[in-house]
Structure formats: structure tokens, C-alpha cells
Amino acid sequence: MSHTFSLWAPAATAVDLLLGADPQRAERVPMTATTGGWWEAAADPAPHDGRYAFSLDGGTALPDPRSRHQPDGVHAPSRLVDTGAFGWRDAGPDAGPWQGVPMERAAVYELHVGTFTTEGTFDAAVQRLAHLADLGVTVVEVMPVAAFPGAHGWGYDGVAPYAVHEPYGGPEAFARFVDAAHGHGLAVWLDVVHNHLGPSGNYLGQVGPYFTDRHHTPWGEAVNLDGPGSDEVRSYLLDNVAMWLEDYHLDGLRLDAVHELHDERATHLLEEMAALADEIAARTGIPRSLVAESDRNDPATVTARARGGAGGLGLHGQWADDVHHALHVLLTGEDQGYYADFADPRAATTVLGHSPFFHDGTYSTFRGRVHGRAVDLEVTPPWRYVASLQTHDQVGNRATGDRIHHGISPGRHAIGAALLLTAAWTPMLFMGEEWGASTPWQYFTDHEEEWLAESIRQGRQAEFAAHGWGGTVPDPQDAGTVAASTLDWTEPGRSGHAGMLAFYRDLLRWRRDTPVQRRDGAADVLRGPDGTGGEVLAVTRPGVALLARLGGGPDPADGFALPMPEGEVLASYGQVRIEAGGRQTSGTARLGPDSVVVLVADVGEGSPAR
């Protein structure tokens, strides 16, 4: 059956379509120039198992920039994929058609396909979806799956933004994973990288002006969003968004480092992406969320678009790393590198109380300047800000990939979980966090070029030294680094892990089953010494209260006494004794060191809905 192949190559004077897996023996079909720098040719790919490539002006074979499948690696020919042929069900045995998960109901679980299971595939990950549904999360956020060189990597060096990484199972396996997740009632977001491509296998610049030296990023030249030829580059990225949301039925995208999308046009690319996602959501009736990673601390990222351009970018959510940093310092006491800013006692009370940004127009010692803008929670509600205790960045970019709970007591880990999961912000977990996984999560690569591998080794060692984070850095190229970072699924049922899992489950199920207006809004935060060398922390917001004791010296056998608000005990961890009859109570909570109790109560009719 004939298929029309197309390629945007505006500077080429001749383009050939190469059919077959071996470019040296491929069938060569001349392409015809159309308009706007596009070339076309009709041919039957079936005798060649759908494999094809392009040659510009007699040059070497290049994969399709819009390739959906690179079965033989990113340096080889592409392969056609008919995403319309996927056998979608999008429903559980007793459920109706998939309805999606709106942003305000999101509780996110970030996972890396290659290390989520021993097999490192989508099909193996499907077998663990029941665990996530039972846990109480509502969204699975999959780290980047765009094809990259080699078998193992984080995915941020992807070079084929439309293609699903073959070692994970390729496009059909990803479709099966999304369909199965929906059957379990779980939405799926995908982490996508539009701000750069990896250094190996990046052929876009040979095809068209996808990059520009007008702007620069930490990875080199910026993507060309506002220079000559940028109309087609923007269409390339917008079509990529549409492909994931429509062809793969994804519920949302996490947009990597949007501050490196340099765009001086009147309408920013991110605004166009948000409008596109909203159009798809309106047409399909399923919520589609675009969540930005941004270091600007600017609420305009998630402020609604407005007619005439007076509003914000209109994205649906953004990561709030200040929450992570403040909680990390509170729980661990680490204050080196960028954590120095968050040693300020006001940091924790700010992010737990009324703002996802500690830096909201305040001076940042790490940056050497004022940073951020104040947040009005009436304009951008709390659930638009995604907060975490752990992420792939904050774990994997430590020298040895140690998780926060590897350096603190289980009780202190539970305090962190309770602070995160009862906060007004949208919570996000990193895989294995819920049971206190013993496995680290380290940085790993599988580059063929030794010069590139050695450059990464030296660069990471220098970066850790600059931040004061010592330790032996595992070799990213060593297969043992990947193995060490793979979750051990025998742990959740073991002593020392099962209790933490139950604690997370209680809090996440409460969050999932509680209307947003009953767990939303600003909080009253009280923090002070306990008189024995530790601290006490009380956080009260509409519908939920938390009492915690961090550390502490010798104390009476019955624990440190704290006045307790009225409510029902939802969950506790550590040495907790309630002084009053029954579970419905007000009175006194006696807490041992590194212990926490969470109480819930009904909220009156006056609580505003969002």
C-alpha cells in the first residue's frame, strides 16, 4: 500500500527517500519539492518492513525527524507506525469510558521505566500498576521515553522526540501501558524534553534550522523558536504535544526546564501549547494537563491566559522545588550548595503555610540576586503547584544517588511524608519512596563514544565538588550502576518497609477521596523547641491537622505532650499516644522523638470550592 512520506528540509536542493533497513542497499526514490521547504514522495514501505530514511543532496542516510519508531537505534533508519491501529480499551472491567483526572485531583507518582522493574520494560511495569492504584496515587508520571543512544539512560538525552525508546518495548508497548493504567483508574503524564536534544544521534540540525545561536542553553545552542524558519520548528513541537495527547491517549505532559525555551515572540510557545492542550481536552472531554518545570518561581506560568495577552501562559501546573528544598533542610539539616537559602527558619513555615515559593521576590544567596514573585492563591489555586519530598533530580543528582530517607530515621521520613501529603500543593512521589526503598537512584548512561562518557564522568565530579557534595561518584557507564538503581519489589512486604507503605497509603487514600475544598487553603504553622534538643511542629489547615516532633532528647516514658485539635486520627508513625477516649477526640498527643500524628475533621459549608 502506498504511503506519502514527507520531510521539511528547506535548504536542500535534492532529497531522496531511502527504503530499507540497510541504507547502502536501499531503494532510492527521488522526492518532489512542494511549498515552504517541504518534500514529498509516495512509495510502498511494506516490502521493506516499513523502514526508511532520507538523503539530502546525496549525503548520508538520516532518520526521520518525526520518526515514531527507531527499532535499530537512533543512528539507523526509521520505521513507520500506525498509532491508529492500537487496540485501545481505556476502561476497567466495571468502569465506563476513561474520564481522566483533573489537575486538582492529581497525586503524582514519578517513575523511570528502565529501573522501575528488573525487566525495565512497559509490559513489566503494567504488572505493578495495581500497587499504584491501591496506594492511592491518581497520576503516573513517566520519565522521558523519547529514543536515545544505547539501552540505559535517564531519557534527557533523547534525540528522536516522536519515537518511543525500543529497549522499553517501543510504541505498541507504551500504548499498552497507558491503556492498562487507565483501566486501573490512573492517569498517565509523560516527561518530555523540548528545550534540547542529546549530543549523540542529534541529526535535526542537518535537516533544517531547528537550532539557533541567537540563544544558548546549558546544553549548547537553543531550539529555534523565534528566528528565521522557526514557524516550522514551533509546529514540530506543537505537533509533538498533539501526538502524545491524542495518538497515545496521554492525560498530560511534564515539560522539562521551560526556562530554557527561549522565545521572544509576542505569543510564547508555552502559551500555544497550553491552548492546544485545552482544545484537545474540550474536544475529547478528558482533562489534559501541561505541567512545567521552571526555576523562575513565577506564578504567571500557571496564570490563565487572557484575551489581549494580559494574562499568563495558561499552563496547568508547575513544579515548586522550593517546597522540596525547605523540607529537605528541615528533615536532614543539610545546608550546603543551594540548600543554604533554605536554612532560614522561615523557609519551612512559608512553604507549609501559604506559598509554594520561599523565594517570592526575596534575595537568594545561591543566585546572588532577588528571585521569584509572590503567589496569590485566589488567582492560582494551590493544586497548580507540584511539590515533592524526592524527585529523580533531587535523588539522582546527589553524588551516590542516596534518597532522603537513607540519611534520616524512618520516623523523620514519615514526618516528611505527612507534611507533603497533607499540604495544599499537588504531591508527587518518586518511585519506591512509599516503602522507604533501600535502593539508591544514580545517574547512568550508555554512550558509545568514550570521549562523551569521560566528559560526563569529569563534569559530574566537578559539579559535586563545587556544591560541597563529596563522595565517590558511581561510573554512569557501568551496568552495575543501573542494577543498583533498580527497585527491589520484595521490599514492600518486608518488616521495616510495610509500615511506611501503610502510612503513605492511608494519607494518599484520604487525599484521593477528600474533595479539594476540604484539604485546601493556607495553614497555620507553629514551630518551636521541645526543651530537650528537638523541635515540635503543628500544621493546621481546613480539614486536617498534623502534630510532629523532630528529634528530642531523653523524655518521660509517655512522650512529649502536645495539645491536639479536635478530629479523627487518620494516621500516625512512631511513638504516639492519644490522651482521650476513642478515635474522635480532642485532648493531648504524647509524641516520642521523630513521631507524627495526622488528624482529619469535617469542614463547614463555608469552605470555598475550587
XYZ file of N, CA and C in Angstrom, residues 34-35 41 66 160 169 189 193 208 315 339 366 417 443 453 466 470 502 509 514 560 591:
66
model
N 7.717 20.700 -2.590
C 6.364 21.266 -2.621
C 6.435 22.745 -2.241
N 5.952 23.116 -1.103
C 6.000 24.517 -0.684
C 6.590 24.614 0.717
N 7.173 12.221 -1.316
C 7.277 11.092 -2.243
C 6.301 10.014 -1.790
N 10.521 13.183 12.492
C 9.229 12.854 13.104
C 9.040 11.341 13.237
N 15.214 11.633 19.379
C 14.082 11.394 18.481
C 12.801 11.655 19.265
N 10.299 -1.283 24.989
C 9.216 -2.013 24.344
C 8.667 -1.325 23.118
N 0.953 10.864 32.726
C 1.666 12.022 32.194
C 3.030 11.539 31.712
N 11.040 16.484 26.672
C 12.162 17.416 26.643
C 12.140 18.140 25.300
N 17.266 20.846 9.022
C 16.678 22.179 8.953
C 17.149 23.042 10.109
N -0.494 27.462 31.538
C -0.203 26.058 31.811
C -0.975 25.613 33.048
N 20.974 24.486 49.084
C 20.180 24.327 50.291
C 20.448 25.440 51.309
N 22.307 31.819 46.805
C 22.868 30.922 45.804
C 22.961 31.612 44.452
N 6.692 12.781 54.823
C 5.557 12.322 54.028
C 4.264 12.985 54.459
N 22.941 8.240 38.573
C 22.999 8.690 37.194
C 23.682 7.626 36.344
N 31.468 9.784 27.317
C 31.339 9.152 28.636
C 32.315 9.771 29.629
N 31.924 21.377 43.545
C 31.568 22.792 43.628
C 30.445 23.034 44.619
N 30.420 15.747 48.640
C 31.510 14.804 48.408
C 31.002 13.397 48.177
N 2.109 1.440 54.547
C 0.764 1.609 55.089
C 0.505 3.071 55.458
N -4.845 7.778 50.246
C -6.257 7.440 50.048
C -7.155 8.529 50.611
N -10.970 12.795 49.368
C -11.437 14.016 50.018
C -11.563 15.135 49.003
N 6.441 13.433 74.806
C 6.289 14.882 74.915
C 4.833 15.253 74.619
N 4.120 12.479 72.050
C 4.959 12.032 70.949
C 6.378 11.751 71.412
